[in-house]
Amino acid sequence: MKNLLMVLAVVSIFVSCEATVESDVTTDDKPRINTDGPLKGKVGGASFEAKSGSIKKSFDEYRVSIFESAHEDPCNVFMPQENQVFFTLDGSTCATYLSMQDNITIYDYEHTINLITTEGYYDLIEMGDETAKMKIKASFDNSTYIGGEVTLKVCD
């Protein structure tokens, strides 16, 4: 009986990560966000495309930073003078829908403002020793949104 309960508990953990990503809905104030291809979108109405990024373990979570510029070492970028995306995650490889607790911050450098997105999702697809791959869809409004895949450098 104990073995059966243990198997059911393990199976339920794997099943709970099988999240179906909802299809996108376009409205007057929310654009349709394409998540196929590289991570791109708009920040404050200006085009944005991710060129580099990092993921770093910090206590019991991971910090993700995504940059508009191709930084030689994205693990050692401090206060870049550009649009950027950042958030934390627990490291599980399943889709997480955005909320007030699990959100993505998009920094609009031109307007010097952090825009907190609570609509969309992020999905850590794979995590290796040197790189991690994610799919992200996040929307603040029709002038600030991102969507697509990004490969991040795993920092020590």
Coordinates of N, CA and C in Angstrom, one line a residue:
M1 N 0.8 -1.2 0.0 CA 0.0 0.0 0.0 C 0.9 1.3 0.0
K2 N 1.9 1.3 0.8 CA 2.8 2.4 0.9 C 3.5 2.7 -0.5
N3 N 3.9 1.6 -1.2 CA 4.5 1.7 -2.5 C 3.5 2.3 -3.5
L4 N 2.2 1.9 -3.4 CA 1.2 2.4 -4.3 C 1.0 3.9 -4.1
L5 N 1.0 4.4 -2.8 CA 0.8 5.8 -2.5 C 2.0 6.6 -3.0
M6 N 3.2 6.0 -2.8 CA 4.4 6.7 -3.3 C 4.4 6.9 -4.8
V7 N 4.0 5.9 -5.5 CA 3.9 5.9 -7.0 C 2.9 7.0 -7.4
L8 N 1.7 7.0 -6.7 CA 0.7 8.0 -7.1 C 1.2 9.4 -6.8
A9 N 1.9 9.6 -5.7 CA 2.4 10.9 -5.4 C 3.4 11.4 -6.4
V10 N 4.3 10.5 -6.8 CA 5.3 10.9 -7.9 C 4.6 11.2 -9.2
V11 N 3.6 10.4 -9.6 CA 2.9 10.6 -10.8 C 2.2 11.9 -10.8
S12 N 1.6 12.2 -9.6 CA 0.8 13.5 -9.5 C 1.7 14.7 -9.7
I13 N 3.0 14.6 -9.2 CA 3.9 15.7 -9.4 C 4.2 15.9 -10.9
F14 N 4.4 14.8 -11.7 CA 4.7 15.0 -13.1 C 3.5 15.4 -13.8
V15 N 2.3 15.0 -13.5 CA 1.1 15.4 -14.2 C 0.8 16.8 -13.9
S16 N 1.1 17.3 -12.7 CA 0.8 18.7 -12.4 C 1.6 19.7 -13.2
C17 N 2.7 19.3 -13.8 CA 3.6 20.1 -14.6 C 3.1 20.1 -16.1
E18 N 2.2 19.3 -16.4 CA 1.7 19.2 -17.8 C 0.7 20.3 -18.0
A19 N 1.1 21.5 -18.1 CA 0.2 22.7 -18.3 C 0.0 22.9 -19.8
T20 N -1.2 23.1 -20.1 CA -1.6 23.5 -21.5 C -1.6 25.0 -21.6
V21 N -0.8 25.5 -22.6 CA -0.7 26.9 -22.7 C -1.9 27.4 -23.5
E22 N -2.6 28.4 -22.9 CA -3.8 28.9 -23.5 C -3.5 29.6 -24.8
S23 N -4.4 29.6 -25.8 CA -4.2 30.3 -27.0 C -4.4 31.8 -26.8
D24 N -3.7 32.6 -27.6 CA -3.7 34.0 -27.4 C -5.0 34.6 -28.0
V25 N -5.4 35.7 -27.3 CA -6.6 36.4 -27.7 C -6.3 37.8 -27.9
T26 N -6.6 38.4 -29.1 CA -6.3 39.7 -29.4 C -7.5 40.6 -29.1
T27 N -7.2 41.7 -28.4 CA -8.3 42.7 -28.1 C -7.7 44.1 -28.5
D28 N -8.5 45.1 -28.3 CA -8.1 46.5 -28.7 C -6.9 46.9 -27.9
D29 N -6.8 46.5 -26.6 CA -5.7 46.9 -25.8 C -4.6 45.8 -25.5
K30 N -4.8 44.6 -26.1 CA -3.8 43.6 -26.0 C -3.5 43.0 -27.4
P31 N -2.2 43.0 -27.8 CA -1.9 42.5 -29.1 C -1.8 40.9 -29.1
R32 N -1.8 40.3 -30.2 CA -1.6 38.9 -30.4 C 0.0 38.8 -30.3
I33 N 0.5 37.9 -29.4 CA 1.9 37.8 -29.2 C 2.4 36.4 -29.8
N34 N 3.3 36.5 -30.7 CA 3.8 35.3 -31.3 C 4.9 34.7 -30.5
T35 N 4.8 33.5 -30.1 CA 5.8 32.9 -29.2 C 6.7 31.9 -30.0
D36 N 6.5 31.8 -31.3 CA 7.4 31.0 -32.2 C 8.6 31.9 -32.6
G37 N 9.8 31.4 -32.5 CA 10.9 32.1 -32.9 C 11.6 32.8 -31.7
P38 N 12.6 33.7 -32.0 CA 13.3 34.3 -30.9 C 12.4 35.3 -30.1
L39 N 12.8 35.6 -28.9 CA 12.1 36.5 -28.0 C 12.2 37.9 -28.5
K40 N 11.0 38.5 -28.8 CA 11.0 39.8 -29.3 C 9.6 40.4 -29.0
G41 N 9.4 41.7 -29.2 CA 8.2 42.4 -29.0 C 8.4 43.9 -29.0
K42 N 7.7 44.6 -28.1 CA 7.9 46.0 -28.0 C 8.0 46.4 -26.5
V43 N 8.8 47.5 -26.3 CA 8.9 48.0 -25.0 C 8.7 49.5 -25.1
G44 N 7.7 50.0 -24.5 CA 7.3 51.5 -24.6 C 7.1 51.9 -26.1
G45 N 6.6 51.0 -26.9 CA 6.3 51.2 -28.3 C 7.5 51.0 -29.2
A46 N 8.7 50.8 -28.7 CA 9.9 50.6 -29.5 C 10.1 49.1 -29.7
S47 N 10.7 48.7 -30.8 CA 11.0 47.2 -31.0 C 12.0 46.7 -30.0
F48 N 11.8 45.5 -29.6 CA 12.7 44.8 -28.6 C 13.0 43.4 -29.2
E49 N 14.3 43.1 -29.1 CA 14.7 41.7 -29.4 C 15.8 41.3 -28.5
A50 N 15.6 40.1 -27.8 CA 16.5 39.7 -26.8 C 17.8 39.2 -27.6
K51 N 19.0 39.7 -27.1 CA 20.2 39.3 -27.7 C 21.1 38.5 -26.8
S52 N 20.9 38.6 -25.5 CA 21.6 37.8 -24.5 C 20.8 37.8 -23.2
G53 N 21.2 36.8 -22.3 CA 20.5 36.7 -21.1 C 21.2 35.7 -20.2
S54 N 20.8 35.7 -18.9 CA 21.4 34.8 -17.9 C 20.4 34.3 -16.9
I55 N 20.7 33.2 -16.3 CA 19.9 32.6 -15.3 C 20.9 32.2 -14.2
K56 N 20.6 32.7 -12.9 CA 21.6 32.5 -11.8 C 20.8 32.0 -10.6
K57 N 21.3 31.0 -10.0 CA 20.8 30.4 -8.7 C 21.0 31.4 -7.6
S58 N 20.0 31.7 -6.8 CA 20.0 32.6 -5.7 C 19.2 32.1 -4.6
F59 N 19.8 31.5 -3.6 CA 19.1 30.8 -2.5 C 18.2 29.7 -3.1
D60 N 16.9 29.8 -2.9 CA 16.0 28.7 -3.4 C 15.3 29.1 -4.7
E61 N 15.8 30.0 -5.4 CA 15.1 30.4 -6.7 C 16.2 30.8 -7.7
Y62 N 15.8 31.0 -8.9 CA 16.6 31.4 -10.0 C 16.3 32.8 -10.4
R63 N 17.3 33.7 -10.7 CA 17.0 35.0 -11.2 C 17.3 35.0 -12.7
V64 N 16.4 35.5 -13.5 CA 16.5 35.5 -15.0 C 16.7 37.0 -15.4
S65 N 17.7 37.3 -16.2 CA 17.9 38.6 -16.8 C 18.1 38.5 -18.3
I66 N 17.3 39.3 -19.0 CA 17.4 39.2 -20.5 C 17.6 40.6 -21.0
F67 N 18.6 40.7 -21.9 CA 19.1 42.0 -22.4 C 18.8 42.2 -23.9
E68 N 18.7 43.5 -24.3 CA 18.5 43.9 -25.7 C 19.9 43.8 -26.4
S69 N 21.0 43.9 -25.7 CA 22.3 43.9 -26.3 C 22.9 42.5 -26.2
A70 N 23.8 42.2 -27.1 CA 24.6 40.9 -27.0 C 25.8 41.2 -26.1
H71 N 25.6 40.9 -24.8 CA 26.7 41.0 -23.9 C 27.6 39.8 -23.9
E72 N 28.9 40.1 -23.9 CA 29.9 39.0 -24.0 C 29.8 38.0 -22.8
D73 N 29.5 38.6 -21.6 CA 29.3 37.8 -20.4 C 28.0 38.3 -19.7
P74 N 26.9 37.8 -20.1 CA 25.6 38.3 -19.5 C 25.5 38.0 -18.0
C75 N 26.4 37.2 -17.4 CA 26.4 36.9 -16.0 C 26.9 38.0 -15.2
N76 N 27.7 38.9 -15.8 CA 28.3 40.0 -15.1 C 27.9 41.4 -15.6
V77 N 26.6 41.5 -16.0 CA 26.1 42.8 -16.4 C 25.4 43.5 -15.2
F78 N 25.8 44.7 -14.9 CA 25.2 45.5 -13.8 C 24.7 46.8 -14.3
M79 N 23.4 47.0 -14.1 CA 22.7 48.2 -14.5 C 22.9 48.6 -16.0
P80 N 22.5 47.8 -16.9 CA 22.8 48.1 -18.3 C 21.9 49.3 -18.7
Q81 N 22.4 50.0 -19.7 CA 21.7 51.2 -20.2 C 20.9 50.8 -21.4
E82 N 19.8 50.0 -21.1 CA 19.0 49.4 -22.2 C 17.7 48.9 -21.7
N83 N 16.8 48.6 -22.5 CA 15.6 47.8 -22.2 C 16.0 46.4 -21.7
Q84 N 15.3 45.9 -20.7 CA 15.6 44.6 -20.3 C 14.4 43.9 -19.6
V85 N 14.5 42.6 -19.4 CA 13.5 41.8 -18.8 C 14.1 41.0 -17.7
F86 N 13.4 41.0 -16.5 CA 13.9 40.2 -15.4 C 12.8 39.7 -14.6
F87 N 13.1 38.5 -13.9 CA 12.1 37.9 -13.0 C 12.8 36.7 -12.3
T88 N 12.1 36.2 -11.4 CA 12.6 35.0 -10.6 C 11.7 33.8 -10.9
L89 N 12.2 32.6 -10.8 CA 11.4 31.4 -10.9 C 12.0 30.3 -10.0
D90 N 11.2 29.3 -9.8 CA 11.7 28.2 -8.9 C 12.5 27.1 -9.5
G91 N 12.6 27.1 -10.8 CA 13.5 26.2 -11.5 C 12.8 24.9 -12.0
S92 N 11.5 24.8 -11.8 CA 10.7 23.7 -12.3 C 10.5 23.9 -13.8
T93 N 10.5 22.7 -14.5 CA 10.4 22.8 -16.0 C 8.9 22.5 -16.3
C94 N 8.1 23.5 -16.1 CA 6.7 23.5 -16.6 C 6.2 24.9 -16.7
A95 N 5.2 25.1 -17.4 CA 4.7 26.5 -17.7 C 4.1 27.1 -16.4
T96 N 4.5 28.3 -16.1 CA 4.0 29.1 -15.0 C 3.2 30.3 -15.5
Y97 N 1.9 30.4 -15.2 CA 1.2 31.6 -15.6 C 1.4 32.8 -14.7
L98 N 1.5 33.9 -15.3 CA 1.9 35.1 -14.6 C 0.7 35.6 -13.7
S99 N 1.1 36.2 -12.6 CA 0.1 36.7 -11.6 C 0.8 37.8 -10.8
M100 N 0.2 38.3 -9.8 CA 0.8 39.3 -9.0 C 2.0 38.7 -8.2
Q101 N 2.0 37.4 -7.9 CA 3.1 36.7 -7.2 C 4.2 36.3 -8.2
D102 N 3.8 35.7 -9.3 CA 4.7 35.2 -10.4 C 4.6 36.2 -11.6
N103 N 5.4 37.2 -11.6 CA 5.3 38.2 -12.7 C 6.7 38.4 -13.4
I104 N 6.6 39.1 -14.5 CA 7.8 39.5 -15.2 C 7.9 41.0 -15.2
T105 N 9.1 41.5 -15.0 CA 9.3 43.0 -15.1 C 10.0 43.3 -16.4
I106 N 9.4 44.2 -17.1 CA 10.0 44.7 -18.3 C 10.5 46.2 -18.0
Y107 N 11.8 46.4 -18.1 CA 12.3 47.7 -17.8 C 12.3 48.6 -19.1
D108 N 11.6 49.7 -19.1 CA 11.6 50.6 -20.3 C 12.7 51.7 -20.0
Y109 N 13.8 51.5 -20.6 CA 15.0 52.4 -20.3 C 14.7 53.9 -20.7
E110 N 14.0 54.1 -21.9 CA 13.8 55.4 -22.4 C 12.9 56.2 -21.4
H111 N 11.9 55.5 -20.9 CA 11.0 56.2 -19.9 C 11.3 55.9 -18.5
T112 N 12.4 55.2 -18.2 CA 12.9 54.9 -16.9 C 11.8 54.4 -16.0
I113 N 11.1 53.3 -16.4 CA 10.0 52.8 -15.6 C 10.0 51.2 -15.7
N114 N 9.8 50.6 -14.6 CA 9.6 49.1 -14.5 C 8.1 48.8 -14.7
L115 N 7.8 48.0 -15.7 CA 6.4 47.6 -16.1 C 6.3 46.2 -15.6
I116 N 5.4 46.0 -14.7 CA 5.1 44.6 -14.1 C 4.0 43.9 -14.9
T117 N 4.4 42.8 -15.6 CA 3.4 42.1 -16.4 C 2.9 40.9 -15.6
T118 N 1.5 40.8 -15.6 CA 0.8 39.8 -14.9 C 0.0 38.9 -15.8
E119 N 0.1 39.2 -17.1 CA -0.6 38.4 -18.1 C 0.4 37.7 -19.0
G120 N 0.2 36.4 -19.1 CA 1.1 35.6 -20.0 C 1.6 34.4 -19.2
Y121 N 2.8 33.9 -19.6 CA 3.4 32.8 -18.9 C 4.9 32.7 -19.2
Y122 N 5.6 31.9 -18.5 CA 7.0 31.6 -18.8 C 7.1 30.1 -18.7
D123 N 8.0 29.5 -19.4 CA 8.2 28.0 -19.4 C 9.6 27.7 -19.6
L124 N 10.2 27.2 -18.5 CA 11.6 26.7 -18.5 C 11.6 25.4 -19.2
I125 N 12.0 25.4 -20.5 CA 12.0 24.2 -21.3 C 13.0 23.2 -20.9
E126 N 14.3 23.7 -20.8 CA 15.4 22.8 -20.4 C 16.4 23.6 -19.7
M127 N 17.1 22.9 -18.8 CA 18.2 23.6 -18.0 C 19.4 22.7 -18.0
G128 N 20.5 23.1 -18.6 CA 21.7 22.4 -18.6 C 22.8 23.0 -17.7
D129 N 24.0 22.5 -17.8 CA 25.1 23.1 -17.0 C 25.5 24.5 -17.5
E130 N 25.4 24.7 -18.8 CA 25.9 25.9 -19.4 C 24.8 26.8 -20.0
T131 N 23.7 26.2 -20.4 CA 22.6 27.0 -21.0 C 21.3 26.5 -20.5
A132 N 20.3 27.4 -20.6 CA 18.9 27.1 -20.3 C 18.1 27.7 -21.4
K133 N 17.0 27.0 -21.7 CA 16.1 27.5 -22.8 C 14.7 27.7 -22.2
M134 N 14.1 28.9 -22.6 CA 12.8 29.3 -22.1 C 11.9 29.8 -23.2
K135 N 10.6 29.7 -23.0 CA 9.6 30.3 -23.8 C 8.8 31.2 -22.9
I136 N 8.6 32.4 -23.4 CA 8.0 33.5 -22.6 C 6.9 34.2 -23.4
K137 N 5.8 34.5 -22.8 CA 4.8 35.4 -23.3 C 4.4 36.3 -22.2
A138 N 4.6 37.6 -22.4 CA 4.2 38.5 -21.3 C 3.7 39.8 -21.9
S139 N 2.6 40.4 -21.4 CA 2.0 41.6 -21.9 C 1.7 42.6 -20.8
F140 N 2.1 43.8 -21.0 CA 1.7 44.9 -20.1 C 0.5 45.6 -20.7
D141 N 0.7 46.1 -21.9 CA -0.4 46.7 -22.7 C 0.0 46.6 -24.2
N142 N -0.7 47.3 -25.1 CA -0.4 47.1 -26.5 C 0.9 47.8 -27.0
S143 N 1.6 48.5 -26.1 CA 2.9 49.0 -26.5 C 4.1 48.4 -25.7
T144 N 3.8 47.5 -24.8 CA 4.9 46.7 -24.1 C 4.4 45.3 -23.9
Y145 N 5.1 44.4 -24.7 CA 4.9 43.0 -24.7 C 6.0 42.3 -25.3
I146 N 6.2 41.0 -24.9 CA 7.3 40.2 -25.5 C 6.7 38.8 -25.7
G147 N 7.4 38.0 -26.6 CA 7.0 36.6 -26.8 C 8.1 35.9 -27.6
G148 N 8.3 34.7 -27.3 CA 9.2 33.8 -28.0 C 10.1 33.0 -27.1
E149 N 11.2 32.5 -27.8 CA 12.1 31.6 -27.1 C 13.4 32.3 -26.9
V150 N 14.1 32.0 -25.8 CA 15.4 32.6 -25.5 C 16.3 31.6 -24.9
T151 N 17.6 31.6 -25.2 CA 18.6 30.8 -24.6 C 19.4 31.6 -23.7
L152 N 19.5 31.2 -22.4 CA 20.2 31.9 -21.4 C 21.5 31.2 -21.0
K153 N 22.5 32.0 -20.6 CA 23.7 31.5 -20.0 C 23.5 31.2 -18.6
V154 N 23.8 30.0 -18.1 CA 23.7 29.6 -16.7 C 25.0 30.1 -16.0
C155 N 24.7 30.9 -15.0 CA 25.8 31.5 -14.2 C 26.2 30.6 -13.0
D156 N 27.5 30.7 -12.6 CA 27.9 30.0 -11.4 C 27.4 30.7 -10.2

